[in-house]
Amino acid sequence: MAKPQEKVSFGQRLKQIGMVFQFTAKQDRWFAPLVAAAVLIPLALTVVAVILWSWIWLPIGILFVLLAVLIVLNLRSNKAMMNAAEGQPGAAAQIMENMRGDWRVTPAVSSTTQMDMVHLVIGKPGVILLAEGNPQRVRGLLGQEKRRLSKVIGSAPLHDYVIGQDEGELPIRKLRTTLLRLPRALSGKDVNSLDKRLKALTARPQMPKGAIPKNMRPPGASRQSRGR
């Protein structure tokens, strides 16, 4: 199920914005000049409007300055995060977990010791498999997962992508837009039902509680227990 969003206080929100500012400034050399332009240009226009007409333009100009800064921050921070995430193991799953909307993400449903992994995503477009790692190895993992999931997803669409920069691969910076453009084939009720079935499929079996039956005990266990 989708996680309920926690309420964030005004102070926490300002702290988050400050952290995004610092991160973007370190990653993007054009960020500071663009922020300066976003402040100075509307501010200059506001001063002219105040001189020519009235002081009523002052609060309007301040609002325009804040809006321009937020637009620059949003655009450049997204680009900076995509650049930082590129090539990092598990980046695709992290991006999906932070996307708005009803996306059910299970990171690394299949993986290797060489940090190749396949993530499972369930949403209104259907079932989506995202593979990260060596292209040849992850294509094998993708094939295994597609065969395994095809037994339980029924008529739900199944999409698969290999994250990378080579031909036929999906660049991580295009992941959000690509998935948002997929046609909506399932309703919210269908997503819930599919999520339950796939969780049952991917759940690890647990050891039964209680005494171990005699026919399941290792050789010598009875003799050791009697010796005690």
Tab-separated table of C-alpha atoms in Angstrom:
chain	number	residue	atom	x	y	z
A	1	MET	CA	0.000	0.000	0.000
A	2	ALA	CA	1.124	3.586	-0.559
A	3	LYS	CA	2.763	5.110	2.474
A	4	PRO	CA	0.855	7.977	4.077
A	5	GLN	CA	2.740	11.262	3.808
A	6	GLU	CA	3.940	12.650	7.126
A	7	LYS	CA	3.302	16.301	7.906
A	8	VAL	CA	6.436	18.440	7.746
A	9	SER	CA	6.741	21.575	9.868
A	10	PHE	CA	7.693	24.942	8.384
A	11	GLY	CA	11.130	24.805	10.029
A	12	GLN	CA	11.813	21.318	8.662
A	13	ARG	CA	10.716	22.438	5.212
A	14	LEU	CA	13.160	25.366	5.307
A	15	LYS	CA	15.925	23.019	6.436
A	16	GLN	CA	15.190	20.670	3.540
A	17	ILE	CA	15.261	23.560	1.053
A	18	GLY	CA	18.597	24.696	2.488
A	19	MET	CA	20.061	21.200	2.072
A	20	VAL	CA	18.832	21.085	-1.533
A	21	PHE	CA	20.439	24.487	-2.156
A	22	GLN	CA	23.796	23.289	-0.799
A	23	PHE	CA	23.691	20.010	-2.724
A	24	THR	CA	22.740	21.681	-6.016
A	25	ALA	CA	25.378	24.406	-5.651
A	26	LYS	CA	28.080	21.744	-5.222
A	27	GLN	CA	26.897	19.678	-8.188
A	28	ASP	CA	25.967	22.442	-10.657
A	29	ARG	CA	28.322	25.349	-11.412
A	30	TRP	CA	25.541	27.238	-13.209
A	31	PHE	CA	23.179	27.129	-10.242
A	32	ALA	CA	24.502	30.193	-8.365
A	33	PRO	CA	24.555	32.481	-11.457
A	34	LEU	CA	21.038	31.399	-12.404
A	35	VAL	CA	19.752	32.043	-8.873
A	36	ALA	CA	21.388	35.486	-8.944
A	37	ALA	CA	19.673	36.236	-12.252
A	38	ALA	CA	16.353	34.961	-10.858
A	39	VAL	CA	16.685	37.456	-8.003
A	40	LEU	CA	18.143	40.487	-9.772
A	41	ILE	CA	15.985	40.608	-12.907
A	42	PRO	CA	12.546	40.546	-11.180
A	43	LEU	CA	13.901	42.838	-8.452
A	44	ALA	CA	15.065	45.411	-11.025
A	45	LEU	CA	11.701	45.276	-12.769
A	46	THR	CA	9.980	45.721	-9.400
A	47	VAL	CA	12.021	48.834	-8.612
A	48	VAL	CA	11.115	50.334	-11.975
A	49	ALA	CA	7.424	49.524	-11.442
A	50	VAL	CA	7.482	51.107	-7.964
A	51	ILE	CA	9.114	54.296	-9.295
A	52	LEU	CA	6.772	54.613	-12.268
A	53	TRP	CA	3.513	53.544	-10.679
A	54	SER	CA	3.017	52.620	-7.044
A	55	TRP	CA	4.382	50.792	-3.983
A	56	ILE	CA	1.735	48.118	-4.592
A	57	TRP	CA	4.225	46.507	-6.971
A	58	LEU	CA	6.728	45.819	-4.174
A	59	PRO	CA	5.002	42.753	-2.636
A	60	ILE	CA	4.116	41.515	-6.119
A	61	GLY	CA	7.764	41.805	-7.151
A	62	ILE	CA	8.924	39.916	-4.048
A	63	LEU	CA	6.534	37.102	-4.895
A	64	PHE	CA	7.924	36.991	-8.434
A	65	VAL	CA	11.470	36.780	-7.037
A	66	LEU	CA	10.561	33.843	-4.783
A	67	LEU	CA	8.761	32.100	-7.638
A	68	ALA	CA	11.715	32.536	-10.002
A	69	VAL	CA	14.165	31.171	-7.404
A	70	LEU	CA	11.973	28.148	-6.716
A	71	ILE	CA	11.658	27.398	-10.437
A	72	VAL	CA	15.440	27.535	-10.877
A	73	LEU	CA	15.936	25.390	-7.761
A	74	ASN	CA	13.466	22.763	-8.947
A	75	LEU	CA	14.914	22.473	-12.452
A	76	ARG	CA	18.592	22.515	-11.513
A	77	SER	CA	18.248	20.306	-8.403
A	78	ASN	CA	16.488	17.600	-10.427
A	79	LYS	CA	19.281	17.697	-12.986
A	80	ALA	CA	21.944	17.613	-10.254
A	81	MET	CA	20.312	14.631	-8.565
A	82	MET	CA	20.104	12.748	-11.862
A	83	ASN	CA	23.786	13.422	-12.549
A	84	ALA	CA	24.763	12.277	-9.054
A	85	ALA	CA	22.604	9.149	-9.286
A	86	GLU	CA	23.938	8.067	-12.667
A	87	GLY	CA	25.967	4.878	-12.306
A	88	GLN	CA	25.128	4.398	-8.606
A	89	PRO	CA	23.777	0.935	-7.647
A	90	GLY	CA	20.128	1.081	-6.595
A	91	ALA	CA	19.600	4.604	-7.961
A	92	ALA	CA	16.582	3.609	-10.080
A	93	ALA	CA	14.744	2.147	-7.080
A	94	GLN	CA	15.478	5.227	-4.994
A	95	ILE	CA	14.133	7.522	-7.705
A	96	MET	CA	10.952	5.446	-7.987
A	97	GLU	CA	10.432	5.478	-4.218
A	98	ASN	CA	10.533	9.295	-4.260
A	99	MET	CA	8.183	9.693	-7.224
A	100	ARG	CA	4.727	11.104	-6.633
A	101	GLY	CA	1.822	8.787	-7.221
A	102	ASP	CA	0.925	5.219	-6.370
A	103	TRP	CA	4.112	3.293	-7.156
A	104	ARG	CA	4.803	0.086	-5.205
A	105	VAL	CA	8.580	-0.461	-5.287
A	106	THR	CA	10.444	-3.607	-4.231
A	107	PRO	CA	14.183	-2.996	-4.617
A	108	ALA	CA	16.487	-5.815	-5.776
A	109	VAL	CA	13.989	-8.666	-6.132
A	110	SER	CA	16.817	-10.354	-8.024
A	111	SER	CA	20.536	-9.575	-7.718
A	112	THR	CA	24.073	-10.883	-8.066
A	113	THR	CA	27.234	-10.437	-6.019
A	114	GLN	CA	28.538	-8.094	-8.754
A	115	MET	CA	25.868	-5.483	-7.811
A	116	ASP	CA	23.588	-6.362	-10.717
A	117	MET	CA	19.963	-6.045	-9.647
A	118	VAL	CA	16.401	-5.997	-10.867
A	119	HIS	CA	13.788	-3.835	-9.111
A	120	LEU	CA	10.068	-4.555	-9.171
A	121	VAL	CA	7.617	-1.666	-9.559
A	122	ILE	CA	3.818	-1.978	-9.552
A	123	GLY	CA	1.647	0.913	-10.674
A	124	LYS	CA	-1.265	1.828	-12.873
A	125	PRO	CA	0.786	1.169	-16.045
A	126	GLY	CA	1.188	-2.430	-14.843
A	127	VAL	CA	4.282	-4.329	-13.713
A	128	ILE	CA	7.651	-2.712	-14.388
A	129	LEU	CA	11.091	-4.314	-14.058
A	130	LEU	CA	14.115	-2.019	-13.835
A	131	ALA	CA	17.542	-3.605	-14.275
A	132	GLU	CA	20.817	-2.000	-13.194
A	133	GLY	CA	24.325	-3.340	-13.682
A	134	ASN	CA	26.225	-5.143	-16.405
A	135	PRO	CA	23.889	-5.254	-19.449
A	136	GLN	CA	24.618	-8.888	-20.334
A	137	ARG	CA	24.174	-10.182	-16.805
A	138	VAL	CA	21.054	-8.136	-16.005
A	139	ARG	CA	19.336	-9.262	-19.207
A	140	GLY	CA	19.577	-12.797	-17.884
A	141	LEU	CA	18.090	-11.678	-14.565
A	142	LEU	CA	15.322	-9.865	-16.428
A	143	GLY	CA	14.450	-12.993	-18.383
A	144	GLN	CA	14.193	-15.043	-15.184
A	145	GLU	CA	11.974	-12.456	-13.486
A	146	LYS	CA	9.706	-12.097	-16.518
A	147	ARG	CA	9.152	-15.858	-16.649
A	148	ARG	CA	8.495	-15.983	-12.912
A	149	LEU	CA	6.077	-13.040	-12.869
A	150	SER	CA	4.176	-14.057	-16.002
A	151	LYS	CA	2.648	-16.927	-14.024
A	152	VAL	CA	0.799	-14.623	-11.602
A	153	ILE	CA	0.244	-11.198	-13.217
A	154	GLY	CA	-2.459	-12.411	-15.601
A	155	SER	CA	-3.330	-9.847	-18.271
A	156	ALA	CA	-1.510	-6.954	-16.564
A	157	PRO	CA	1.063	-5.266	-18.848
A	158	LEU	CA	4.700	-6.091	-18.153
A	159	HIS	CA	7.357	-3.488	-18.997
A	160	ASP	CA	11.104	-3.960	-18.574
A	161	TYR	CA	14.017	-1.538	-18.903
A	162	VAL	CA	17.786	-1.768	-18.600
A	163	ILE	CA	19.162	1.428	-17.049
A	164	GLY	CA	22.206	2.741	-18.887
A	165	GLN	CA	23.585	4.968	-21.615
A	166	ASP	CA	24.092	2.469	-24.449
A	167	GLU	CA	21.759	1.830	-27.351
A	168	GLY	CA	18.516	0.173	-26.300
A	169	GLU	CA	18.987	1.231	-22.657
A	170	LEU	CA	17.098	3.831	-20.639
A	171	PRO	CA	19.136	6.756	-19.224
A	172	ILE	CA	18.318	7.239	-15.573
A	173	ARG	CA	17.527	10.928	-16.137
A	174	LYS	CA	14.696	9.862	-18.447
A	175	LEU	CA	13.278	7.259	-16.051
A	176	ARG	CA	10.560	9.461	-14.528
A	177	THR	CA	9.263	10.902	-17.779
A	178	THR	CA	9.319	7.503	-19.494
A	179	LEU	CA	7.229	5.804	-16.803
A	180	LEU	CA	4.828	8.736	-16.478
A	181	ARG	CA	4.106	8.503	-20.207
A	182	LEU	CA	3.125	4.834	-20.025
A	183	PRO	CA	-0.613	4.267	-20.606
A	184	ARG	CA	-2.670	3.645	-17.453
A	185	ALA	CA	-3.943	0.099	-17.831
A	186	LEU	CA	-4.923	-0.732	-14.219
A	187	SER	CA	-7.281	0.792	-11.682
A	188	GLY	CA	-6.341	1.389	-8.049
A	189	LYS	CA	-8.184	-1.795	-7.078
A	190	ASP	CA	-6.242	-3.777	-9.681
A	191	VAL	CA	-2.958	-2.380	-8.367
A	192	ASN	CA	-3.833	-3.469	-4.808
A	193	SER	CA	-4.760	-6.971	-5.927
A	194	LEU	CA	-1.644	-7.335	-8.065
A	195	ASP	CA	0.545	-6.012	-5.262
A	196	LYS	CA	-0.782	-8.654	-2.854
A	197	ARG	CA	-0.186	-11.480	-5.336
A	198	LEU	CA	3.354	-10.404	-6.108
A	199	LYS	CA	4.229	-9.873	-2.446
A	200	ALA	CA	3.122	-13.440	-1.771
A	201	LEU	CA	5.309	-14.590	-4.672
A	202	THR	CA	8.416	-12.702	-3.586
A	203	ALA	CA	8.024	-13.345	0.168
A	204	ARG	CA	10.708	-15.533	1.686
A	205	PRO	CA	9.426	-18.720	3.368
A	206	GLN	CA	9.777	-18.667	7.143
A	207	MET	CA	10.740	-21.577	9.391
A	208	PRO	CA	7.748	-23.105	11.207
A	209	LYS	CA	7.489	-22.392	14.908
A	210	GLY	CA	7.495	-25.081	17.577
A	211	ALA	CA	9.356	-28.377	17.948
A	212	ILE	CA	11.086	-29.776	14.883
A	213	PRO	CA	9.448	-33.054	13.760
A	214	LYS	CA	11.601	-36.184	14.180
A	215	ASN	CA	11.719	-36.862	10.453
A	216	MET	CA	13.186	-33.351	9.901
A	217	ARG	CA	15.873	-33.534	12.610
A	218	PRO	CA	19.487	-33.917	11.517
A	219	PRO	CA	21.152	-37.305	12.140
A	220	GLY	CA	22.416	-37.637	15.701
A	221	ALA	CA	20.087	-34.957	17.106
A	222	SER	CA	18.042	-37.525	19.107
A	223	ARG	CA	21.131	-39.091	20.617
A	224	GLN	CA	22.530	-35.686	21.611
A	225	SER	CA	19.273	-34.671	23.280
A	226	ARG	CA	19.102	-37.955	25.227
A	227	GLY	CA	22.720	-37.541	26.355
A	228	ARG	CA	21.848	-34.247	27.936
